[in-house]
Short mmCIF file of N, CA and C in Angstrom, two decimals:
data_model
loop_
_atom_site.label_atom_id
_atom_site.label_comp_id
_atom_site.label_asym_id
_atom_site.label_seq_id
_atom_site.Cartn_x
_atom_site.Cartn_y
_atom_site.Cartn_z
N UNK Z 1 35.45 98.31 110.81
CA UNK Z 1 36.72 97.82 110.91
C UNK Z 1 36.98 96.79 109.74
N UNK Z 2 36.91 97.34 108.69
CA UNK Z 2 37.25 96.44 107.33
C UNK Z 2 38.76 96.45 107.23
N UNK Z 3 39.09 95.35 106.47
CA UNK Z 3 40.47 95.10 106.11
C UNK Z 3 40.79 96.22 104.88
N UNK Z 4 42.04 96.71 105.10
CA UNK Z 4 42.59 97.62 104.35
C UNK Z 4 43.65 96.84 103.30
N UNK Z 5 43.46 96.92 102.01
CA UNK Z 5 44.50 96.18 101.15
C UNK Z 5 45.10 97.21 100.35
N UNK Z 6 46.25 96.83 99.78
CA UNK Z 6 47.01 97.68 98.98
C UNK Z 6 47.26 99.21 99.55
N UNK Z 7 47.52 99.26 100.77
CA UNK Z 7 48.06 100.47 101.40
C UNK Z 7 49.17 100.97 100.87
N UNK Z 8 49.22 102.27 100.44
CA UNK Z 8 50.53 102.89 99.92
C UNK Z 8 50.76 104.22 100.51
N UNK Z 9 52.00 104.32 100.69
CA UNK Z 9 52.37 105.89 101.36
C UNK Z 9 53.57 106.51 100.59
N UNK Z 10 53.32 107.93 100.45
CA UNK Z 10 54.10 108.56 99.52
C UNK Z 10 54.13 110.06 100.08
N UNK Z 11 55.25 110.69 99.90
CA UNK Z 11 55.44 112.00 100.28
C UNK Z 11 55.00 112.82 98.92
N UNK Z 12 53.98 113.82 99.09
CA UNK Z 12 53.31 114.15 97.81
C UNK Z 12 53.59 115.72 97.46
N UNK Z 13 53.82 116.42 98.47
CA UNK Z 13 53.77 117.90 98.38
C UNK Z 13 54.68 118.61 99.42
N UNK Z 14 55.24 119.91 99.08
CA UNK Z 14 55.89 120.81 99.91
C UNK Z 14 57.37 120.59 99.87
N UNK Z 15 58.14 121.55 100.55
CA UNK Z 15 59.49 121.55 100.45
C UNK Z 15 60.17 120.33 100.93
N UNK Z 16 59.58 119.70 102.09
CA UNK Z 16 60.02 118.41 102.50
C UNK Z 16 60.08 117.41 101.57
N UNK Z 17 59.07 117.14 100.70
CA UNK Z 17 58.94 116.10 99.68
C UNK Z 17 59.75 116.40 98.53
N UNK Z 18 59.87 117.84 98.23
CA UNK Z 18 60.63 118.24 96.92
C UNK Z 18 62.01 118.24 97.09
N UNK Z 19 62.57 118.71 98.25
CA UNK Z 19 63.99 118.97 98.48
C UNK Z 19 64.65 118.00 99.32
N UNK Z 20 64.01 117.42 100.27
CA UNK Z 20 64.68 116.50 101.15
C UNK Z 20 64.51 114.86 100.69
N UNK Z 21 65.25 114.00 101.31
CA UNK Z 21 64.97 112.62 101.07
C UNK Z 21 64.13 112.10 102.15
N UNK Z 22 62.93 111.64 101.62
CA UNK Z 22 61.99 111.00 102.60
C UNK Z 22 61.86 109.70 102.31
N UNK Z 23 61.99 108.85 103.31
CA UNK Z 23 61.88 107.28 103.11
C UNK Z 23 60.99 106.80 104.23
N UNK Z 24 60.40 105.73 103.91
CA UNK Z 24 59.46 105.08 104.90
C UNK Z 24 59.98 103.47 104.85
N UNK Z 25 59.86 102.98 106.19
CA UNK Z 25 60.38 101.52 106.38
C UNK Z 25 59.54 100.62 105.63
N UNK Z 26 58.31 101.05 105.29
CA UNK Z 26 57.22 100.06 104.55
C UNK Z 26 56.37 101.12 103.88
N UNK Z 27 56.29 100.93 102.46
CA UNK Z 27 55.50 101.76 101.63
C UNK Z 27 54.25 101.12 100.99
N UNK Z 28 54.23 99.71 101.05
CA UNK Z 28 52.98 98.90 100.44
C UNK Z 28 52.70 97.78 101.34
N UNK Z 29 51.40 97.74 101.92
CA UNK Z 29 51.01 96.59 102.76
C UNK Z 29 49.49 96.57 102.87
N UNK Z 30 49.05 95.56 103.56
CA UNK Z 30 47.66 95.36 103.84
C UNK Z 30 47.52 95.28 105.40
N UNK Z 31 46.33 95.58 105.88
CA UNK Z 31 46.00 95.75 107.12
C UNK Z 31 44.80 95.23 107.51
N UNK Z 32 44.68 94.16 108.41
CA UNK Z 32 43.45 93.52 108.86
C UNK Z 32 42.73 94.62 109.67
N UNK Z 33 41.37 94.29 109.63
CA UNK Z 33 40.35 95.14 110.32
C UNK Z 33 40.75 95.23 111.81
N UNK Z 34 40.74 96.49 112.38
CA UNK Z 34 40.95 96.72 113.80
C UNK Z 34 42.52 96.73 114.10
N UNK Z 35 43.41 96.26 113.05
CA UNK Z 35 44.89 96.47 113.41
C UNK Z 35 45.38 97.62 113.20
N UNK Z 36 46.71 97.76 113.76
CA UNK Z 36 47.46 99.11 113.72
C UNK Z 36 48.69 98.66 113.20
N UNK Z 37 49.38 99.65 112.66
CA UNK Z 37 50.82 99.63 112.01
C UNK Z 37 51.54 100.57 112.30
N UNK Z 38 52.71 100.63 112.76
CA UNK Z 38 53.71 101.81 112.94
C UNK Z 38 54.54 101.87 111.59
N UNK Z 39 54.55 102.91 111.12
CA UNK Z 39 55.55 103.24 109.81
C UNK Z 39 56.57 104.25 110.31
N UNK Z 40 57.65 103.90 110.14
CA UNK Z 40 58.95 104.95 110.47
C UNK Z 40 59.21 105.80 109.23
N UNK Z 41 59.28 107.03 109.51
CA UNK Z 41 59.51 108.02 108.38
C UNK Z 41 61.08 108.62 108.80
N UNK Z 42 61.95 108.41 107.67
CA UNK Z 42 63.32 109.04 107.76
C UNK Z 42 63.32 110.27 106.81
N UNK Z 43 63.82 111.43 107.34
CA UNK Z 43 64.06 112.49 106.57
C UNK Z 43 65.37 112.99 106.63
N UNK Z 44 65.94 113.00 105.40
CA UNK Z 44 67.33 113.51 105.44
C UNK Z 44 67.38 114.89 104.67
N UNK Z 45 67.96 115.79 105.42
CA UNK Z 45 68.13 117.20 104.99
C UNK Z 45 69.51 117.31 104.23
N UNK Z 46 69.37 117.88 102.95
CA UNK Z 46 70.70 118.10 102.23
C UNK Z 46 71.70 119.08 103.27
N UNK Z 47 73.04 118.71 103.05
CA UNK Z 47 73.89 119.45 103.69
C UNK Z 47 73.80 121.03 103.29
N UNK Z 48 73.91 121.92 104.23
CA UNK Z 48 74.12 123.29 104.13
C UNK Z 48 72.53 123.87 103.68
N UNK Z 49 71.59 123.31 103.86
CA UNK Z 49 70.19 123.59 103.71
C UNK Z 49 69.92 124.92 104.66
N UNK Z 50 69.18 125.86 104.14
CA UNK Z 50 68.99 127.05 104.93
C UNK Z 50 68.17 126.79 106.13
N UNK Z 51 68.50 127.23 107.50
CA UNK Z 51 67.78 127.10 108.52
C UNK Z 51 66.37 127.66 108.50
N UNK Z 52 65.33 126.92 108.76
CA UNK Z 52 63.85 127.53 108.78
C UNK Z 52 63.10 126.18 109.10
N UNK Z 53 61.66 126.44 109.23
CA UNK Z 53 60.70 125.48 109.23
C UNK Z 53 60.26 124.97 107.91
N UNK Z 54 60.04 123.76 107.53
CA UNK Z 54 59.85 123.44 106.30
C UNK Z 54 58.65 122.46 106.42
N UNK Z 55 57.70 122.34 105.52
CA UNK Z 55 56.45 121.45 105.59
C UNK Z 55 56.36 120.49 104.27
N UNK Z 56 55.58 119.48 104.64
CA UNK Z 56 55.39 118.53 103.59
C UNK Z 56 54.04 117.70 103.93
N UNK Z 57 53.65 116.94 102.94
CA UNK Z 57 52.38 116.25 103.02
C UNK Z 57 52.52 114.83 102.48
N UNK Z 58 52.31 113.90 103.54
CA UNK Z 58 52.47 112.38 103.21
C UNK Z 58 50.84 111.97 103.11
N UNK Z 59 50.74 111.24 101.82
CA UNK Z 59 49.58 110.76 101.49
C UNK Z 59 49.56 109.22 101.83
N UNK Z 60 48.34 108.79 102.36
CA UNK Z 60 48.06 107.30 102.54
C UNK Z 60 46.84 106.84 101.80
N UNK Z 61 47.10 106.01 100.90
CA UNK Z 61 46.05 105.48 99.97
C UNK Z 61 45.84 104.05 100.36
N UNK Z 62 44.36 103.37 100.10
CA UNK Z 62 44.25 102.12 100.35
C UNK Z 62 42.97 101.73 99.71
N UNK Z 63 42.97 100.33 99.46
CA UNK Z 63 41.72 99.81 98.75
C UNK Z 63 40.97 99.22 99.87
N UNK Z 64 39.75 99.44 100.20
CA UNK Z 64 38.75 99.02 101.15
C UNK Z 64 37.80 98.02 100.35
N UNK Z 65 37.95 96.65 101.07
CA UNK Z 65 37.10 95.50 100.68
C UNK Z 65 37.12 95.37 99.10
N UNK Z 66 38.44 95.49 98.66
CA UNK Z 66 38.67 95.36 97.29
C UNK Z 66 37.89 96.29 96.26
N UNK Z 67 37.33 97.39 96.84
CA UNK Z 67 36.34 98.14 96.01
C UNK Z 67 36.62 99.60 96.34
N UNK Z 68 36.50 99.93 97.49
CA UNK Z 68 36.26 101.39 97.75
C UNK Z 68 37.72 101.88 98.03
N UNK Z 69 37.97 103.08 97.77
CA UNK Z 69 39.45 103.69 98.16
C UNK Z 69 39.44 104.62 99.24
N UNK Z 70 40.19 104.43 100.17
CA UNK Z 70 40.33 105.33 101.31
C UNK Z 70 41.60 106.23 101.32
N UNK Z 71 41.47 107.43 101.69
CA UNK Z 71 42.57 108.39 101.62
C UNK Z 71 42.90 109.09 103.02
N UNK Z 72 44.02 109.52 103.11
CA UNK Z 72 44.33 110.21 104.30
C UNK Z 72 45.58 110.84 104.23
N UNK Z 73 45.75 111.94 105.03
CA UNK Z 73 47.10 112.73 104.85
C UNK Z 73 47.76 113.07 106.05
N UNK Z 74 48.99 113.31 106.27
CA UNK Z 74 49.51 113.63 107.26
C UNK Z 74 50.49 114.84 106.98
N UNK Z 75 50.37 115.87 107.77
CA UNK Z 75 51.22 116.95 107.52
C UNK Z 75 52.59 116.78 108.36
N UNK Z 76 53.62 117.09 107.76
CA UNK Z 76 55.12 117.00 108.19
C UNK Z 76 55.54 118.33 108.36
N UNK Z 77 56.25 118.58 109.45
CA UNK Z 77 56.91 119.77 109.74
C UNK Z 77 58.42 119.35 110.15
N UNK Z 78 59.38 119.96 109.36
CA UNK Z 78 60.85 119.81 109.73
C UNK Z 78 61.47 121.03 110.10
N UNK Z 79 62.09 120.97 111.09
CA UNK Z 79 62.78 122.21 111.69
C UNK Z 79 64.36 121.94 111.38
N UNK Z 80 64.98 122.83 110.31
CA UNK Z 80 66.36 122.65 110.09
C UNK Z 80 67.05 123.76 110.87
N UNK Z 81 68.07 123.40 111.84
CA UNK Z 81 68.50 124.29 112.80
C UNK Z 81 69.67 125.11 112.20
N UNK Z 82 70.13 126.28 112.79
CA UNK Z 82 71.08 126.94 112.28
C UNK Z 82 72.37 126.19 112.65
N UNK Z 83 73.31 125.92 111.72
CA UNK Z 83 74.73 125.57 111.90
C UNK Z 83 75.64 126.73 111.65
N UNK Z 84 76.25 126.99 112.80
CA UNK Z 84 77.21 128.14 112.69
C UNK Z 84 78.64 127.56 112.85
N UNK Z 85 79.04 126.50 112.40
CA UNK Z 85 80.46 125.96 112.47
C UNK Z 85 81.36 126.60 111.61
N UNK Z 86 82.64 126.99 112.06
CA UNK Z 86 83.56 127.63 111.30
C UNK Z 86 85.02 127.16 111.80
N UNK Z 87 85.93 127.33 110.81
CA UNK Z 87 87.40 127.20 111.12
C UNK Z 87 88.23 128.40 110.60
N UNK Z 88 89.17 128.41 111.44
CA UNK Z 88 90.22 129.49 111.05
C UNK Z 88 91.62 129.12 110.94
N UNK Z 89 92.33 129.60 109.84
CA UNK Z 89 93.73 129.21 109.72
C UNK Z 89 94.52 130.28 109.22
N UNK Z 90 95.75 130.46 109.76
CA UNK Z 90 96.37 129.66 110.62
C UNK Z 90 95.64 130.00 112.10
N UNK Z 91 95.85 129.07 113.11
CA UNK Z 91 95.28 129.33 114.47
C UNK Z 91 96.12 130.27 115.32
N UNK Z 92 97.58 130.10 115.04
CA UNK Z 92 98.52 130.91 115.66
C UNK Z 92 99.60 131.19 114.79
N UNK Z 93 100.53 132.05 114.99
CA UNK Z 93 101.44 132.50 114.15
C UNK Z 93 102.61 133.18 115.06
N UNK Z 94 103.99 133.01 114.64
CA UNK Z 94 104.94 133.51 115.30
C UNK Z 94 105.94 134.11 114.03
N UNK Z 95 106.45 135.37 114.39
CA UNK Z 95 107.08 136.09 113.44
C UNK Z 95 108.28 137.09 113.87
N UNK Z 96 109.38 137.09 113.37
CA UNK Z 96 110.28 138.01 113.81
C UNK Z 96 110.49 138.97 112.45
N UNK Z 97 110.60 140.24 113.12
CA UNK Z 97 110.72 141.33 111.99
C UNK Z 97 111.66 142.42 112.58
N UNK Z 98 112.28 143.03 111.70
CA UNK Z 98 113.38 144.09 111.91
C UNK Z 98 112.69 145.30 112.49
N UNK Z 99 113.46 146.09 113.23
CA UNK Z 99 113.20 147.33 114.03
C UNK Z 99 112.74 148.34 112.84
N UNK Z 100 111.59 149.09 112.99
CA UNK Z 100 111.15 150.22 112.18
C UNK Z 100 111.00 149.61 110.78
N UNK Z 101 110.45 148.52 110.84
CA UNK Z 101 109.86 148.00 109.41
C UNK Z 101 108.41 147.67 109.51
N UNK Z 102 107.81 147.57 108.35
CA UNK Z 102 106.30 147.34 108.28
C UNK Z 102 105.83 146.52 106.97
N UNK Z 103 104.80 146.03 106.79
CA UNK Z 103 104.33 145.30 105.77
C UNK Z 103 103.48 144.31 106.21
N UNK Z 104 103.21 143.34 105.10
CA UNK Z 104 102.13 142.32 105.13
C UNK Z 104 102.68 141.24 106.12
N UNK Z 105 101.81 140.64 107.22
CA UNK Z 105 102.28 139.71 107.98
C UNK Z 105 101.76 138.37 107.73
N UNK Z 106 100.33 138.16 107.62
CA UNK Z 106 99.92 136.92 107.30
C UNK Z 106 98.17 137.29 106.81
N UNK Z 107 97.89 136.30 106.05
CA UNK Z 107 96.40 136.20 105.62
C UNK Z 107 95.81 135.18 106.62
N UNK Z 108 94.74 135.67 107.25
CA UNK Z 108 93.89 134.71 108.14
C UNK Z 108 92.66 134.30 107.09
N UNK Z 109 92.38 133.09 107.26
CA UNK Z 109 91.39 132.34 106.47
C UNK Z 109 90.11 131.91 107.41
N UNK Z 110 88.91 132.57 107.26
CA UNK Z 110 87.91 132.20 108.01
C UNK Z 110 87.01 131.16 107.09
N UNK Z 111 86.82 129.86 107.37
CA UNK Z 111 85.85 129.06 106.65
C UNK Z 111 84.64 128.94 107.25
N UNK Z 112 83.52 129.23 106.58
CA UNK Z 112 82.23 128.96 107.17
C UNK Z 112 81.65 127.54 106.81
N UNK Z 113 81.59 126.57 107.66
CA UNK Z 113 81.20 125.27 107.29
C UNK Z 113 79.62 125.16 107.66
N UNK Z 114 78.99 126.13 108.14
CA UNK Z 114 77.67 126.14 108.40
C UNK Z 114 76.62 126.28 107.28
N UNK Z 115 75.47 126.55 107.58
CA UNK Z 115 74.43 126.70 106.67
C UNK Z 115 73.70 128.00 106.49
N UNK Z 116 74.56 129.12 107.10
CA UNK Z 116 74.16 130.57 106.95
C UNK Z 116 75.18 131.43 107.03
N UNK Z 117 75.05 132.58 106.54
CA UNK Z 117 76.13 133.47 106.71
C UNK Z 117 76.64 133.88 108.05
N UNK Z 118 77.75 133.97 108.28
CA UNK Z 118 78.38 134.47 109.52
C UNK Z 118 78.94 135.91 109.68
N UNK Z 119 78.76 136.61 110.61
CA UNK Z 119 79.53 137.90 110.90
C UNK Z 119 80.43 137.89 111.96
N UNK Z 120 81.71 138.20 111.59
CA UNK Z 120 82.91 138.18 112.52
C UNK Z 120 83.33 139.49 112.65
N UNK Z 121 83.75 139.68 114.02
CA UNK Z 121 84.39 141.22 114.32
C UNK Z 121 85.92 140.83 114.68
N UNK Z 122 86.84 141.59 114.24
CA UNK Z 122 88.13 141.37 114.44
C UNK Z 122 88.92 142.55 115.28
N UNK Z 123 89.61 142.00 116.36
CA UNK Z 123 90.21 142.96 117.31
C UNK Z 123 91.78 142.48 117.46
N UNK Z 124 92.54 143.51 118.00
CA UNK Z 124 93.96 143.21 118.27
C UNK Z 124 94.20 143.90 119.48
N UNK Z 125 95.04 143.33 120.37
CA UNK Z 125 95.32 143.82 121.70
C UNK Z 125 96.31 145.05 121.41
N UNK Z 126 97.07 145.13 120.17
CA UNK Z 126 97.97 146.39 119.94
C UNK Z 126 97.80 146.78 118.59
N UNK Z 127 96.96 147.73 118.32
CA UNK Z 127 96.80 148.29 116.92
C UNK Z 127 97.98 149.11 116.35
N UNK Z 128 98.92 149.63 117.37
CA UNK Z 128 100.06 150.17 116.60
C UNK Z 128 101.08 149.16 116.21
N UNK Z 129 100.85 147.99 116.41
CA UNK Z 129 102.02 146.93 115.83
C UNK Z 129 101.35 146.07 114.91
N UNK Z 130 100.08 145.49 115.29
CA UNK Z 130 99.42 144.66 114.32
C UNK Z 130 98.09 145.29 113.95
N UNK Z 131 97.73 145.43 112.63
CA UNK Z 131 96.33 145.86 112.26
C UNK Z 131 95.88 144.73 111.31
N UNK Z 132 94.47 144.70 111.34
CA UNK Z 132 93.76 144.01 110.32
C UNK Z 132 93.25 144.84 109.19
N UNK Z 133 93.12 144.53 107.94
CA UNK Z 133 92.70 145.27 106.92
C UNK Z 133 91.28 145.61 107.14
N UNK Z 134 90.47 144.78 107.82
CA UNK Z 134 89.01 145.14 108.21
C UNK Z 134 88.67 144.82 109.61
N UNK Z 135 87.71 145.61 110.42
CA UNK Z 135 87.43 145.33 111.49
C UNK Z 135 86.20 144.25 111.74
N UNK Z 136 85.74 143.91 110.61
CA UNK Z 136 84.64 143.03 110.50
C UNK Z 136 84.43 142.43 109.18
N UNK Z 137 83.77 141.24 109.08
CA UNK Z 137 83.73 140.52 107.84
C UNK Z 137 82.42 139.64 107.81
N UNK Z 138 81.79 139.45 106.84
CA UNK Z 138 80.61 138.58 106.79
C UNK Z 138 81.11 137.44 105.69
N UNK Z 139 80.98 136.19 106.25
CA UNK Z 139 81.45 135.19 105.46
C UNK Z 139 80.09 134.32 105.17
N UNK Z 140 79.79 134.17 103.82
CA UNK Z 140 78.69 133.31 103.37
C UNK Z 140 78.90 131.84 103.61
N UNK Z 141 77.83 131.07 103.70
CA UNK Z 141 77.79 129.80 103.79
C UNK Z 141 78.71 129.02 103.05
N UNK Z 142 79.43 128.11 103.40
CA UNK Z 142 80.23 127.20 102.51
C UNK Z 142 81.39 127.92 101.75
N UNK Z 143 81.83 129.05 102.34
CA UNK Z 143 82.70 129.96 101.57
C UNK Z 143 84.05 130.27 102.65
N UNK Z 144 84.93 130.93 102.11
CA UNK Z 144 85.99 131.33 103.04
C UNK Z 144 86.31 132.82 102.79
N UNK Z 145 86.39 133.48 103.93
CA UNK Z 145 86.74 135.00 104.01
C UNK Z 145 88.12 135.16 104.44
N UNK Z 146 88.73 136.28 104.10
CA UNK Z 146 90.20 136.50 104.19
C UNK Z 146 90.33 137.95 104.75
N UNK Z 147 91.37 137.79 106.02
CA UNK Z 147 91.63 139.01 106.71
C UNK Z 147 93.20 139.15 106.60
N UNK Z 148 93.65 140.13 106.10
CA UNK Z 148 95.15 140.57 105.94
C UNK Z 148 95.63 141.29 107.17
N UNK Z 149 96.62 140.51 107.84
CA UNK Z 149 97.15 141.36 109.06
C UNK Z 149 98.55 141.90 108.62
N UNK Z 150 98.80 143.23 108.94
CA UNK Z 150 99.97 144.00 108.66
C UNK Z 150 100.70 144.30 110.01
N UNK Z 151 101.98 144.65 109.80
CA UNK Z 151 102.68 144.85 110.99
C UNK Z 151 103.39 146.23 110.81
N UNK Z 152 103.68 146.82 111.88
CA UNK Z 152 104.62 148.08 111.91
C UNK Z 152 105.51 147.75 113.30
N UNK Z 153 106.77 147.40 112.94
CA UNK Z 153 107.72 147.01 114.17
C UNK Z 153 108.12 148.26 114.69
N UNK Z 154 108.15 148.53 116.04
CA UNK Z 154 108.86 149.56 116.64
C UNK Z 154 110.35 149.53 116.57
N UNK Z 155 110.88 150.79 116.73
CA UNK Z 155 112.35 150.73 116.76
C UNK Z 155 113.09 149.95 117.62
N UNK Z 156 112.44 149.72 118.82
CA UNK Z 156 113.20 148.95 119.85
C UNK Z 156 112.85 147.36 119.63
N UNK Z 157 114.09 146.76 119.69
CA UNK Z 157 113.74 145.25 119.34
C UNK Z 157 113.55 144.68 120.90
N UNK Z 158 112.44 143.91 120.65
CA UNK Z 158 112.00 143.13 121.83
C UNK Z 158 110.92 142.18 121.50
N UNK Z 159 110.53 141.28 122.33
CA UNK Z 159 109.40 140.33 122.07
C UNK Z 159 108.18 141.01 122.47
N UNK Z 160 107.12 140.80 121.67
CA UNK Z 160 105.78 141.31 121.91
C UNK Z 160 104.69 140.15 121.62
N UNK Z 161 103.96 140.08 122.57
CA UNK Z 161 102.96 139.15 122.50
C UNK Z 161 101.45 139.90 122.16
N UNK Z 162 101.02 139.62 121.01
CA UNK Z 162 99.87 140.36 120.62
C UNK Z 162 98.76 139.40 120.15
N UNK Z 163 97.64 139.58 120.62
CA UNK Z 163 96.50 138.68 120.33
C UNK Z 163 95.57 139.33 119.50
N UNK Z 164 95.19 138.59 118.30
CA UNK Z 164 94.13 139.00 117.44
C UNK Z 164 93.03 138.25 117.75
N UNK Z 165 91.75 138.86 118.17
CA UNK Z 165 90.59 138.19 118.33
C UNK Z 165 89.57 138.27 117.29
N UNK Z 166 89.16 136.98 116.85
CA UNK Z 166 88.11 136.88 115.65
C UNK Z 166 86.83 136.29 116.32
N UNK Z 167 85.85 137.12 116.53
CA UNK Z 167 84.45 136.65 117.33
C UNK Z 167 83.40 136.51 116.30
N UNK Z 168 82.68 135.40 116.31
CA UNK Z 168 81.45 135.15 115.57
C UNK Z 168 80.45 135.91 116.32
N UNK Z 169 79.91 137.17 115.77
CA UNK Z 169 78.97 137.76 116.38
C UNK Z 169 77.60 137.71 115.73
N UNK Z 170 77.49 136.80 114.91
CA UNK Z 170 76.23 136.44 114.15
C UNK Z 170 74.92 136.33 115.02
N UNK Z 171 75.00 135.68 116.14
CA UNK Z 171 73.83 135.32 116.91
C UNK Z 171 73.66 136.05 118.10
N UNK Z 172 74.33 137.27 118.15
CA UNK Z 172 74.29 137.94 119.40
C UNK Z 172 73.16 139.15 119.28
#
């Protein structure tokens, strides 16, 4: 149980050390013989980093009795979870169209705020009046996909409630 002097801690290898921000609450200190010290490690993952398991190696070096050097390493494992957050705009719309007319109605924007590509399915409750230019779309991380809605108004003038459903089917 000798005194350890000039103890230093550093993240030295792996994706965790190379791509994440790794900080310690203390990186240089001495330790009396038989004593223990808790070191907190904080790891910050960059926004939109791909979901996966990542590893790194923390190295601890020290001088023992002012002469011998002692080394040890700690393996780190960081799990970056899937983030499948997304937004849609507009969230609703109302439109009045003349009988027996057709054309473009609205562009729907799906913005992927997450860290992985997302797959969406598009359905409408009445395809004879409202149609989407595609039945599915994949939106890459940190991008926006676009769906064009078109209409064909019936001859008879009346109010129609039609629902367009956009479902994230990525994780099913």
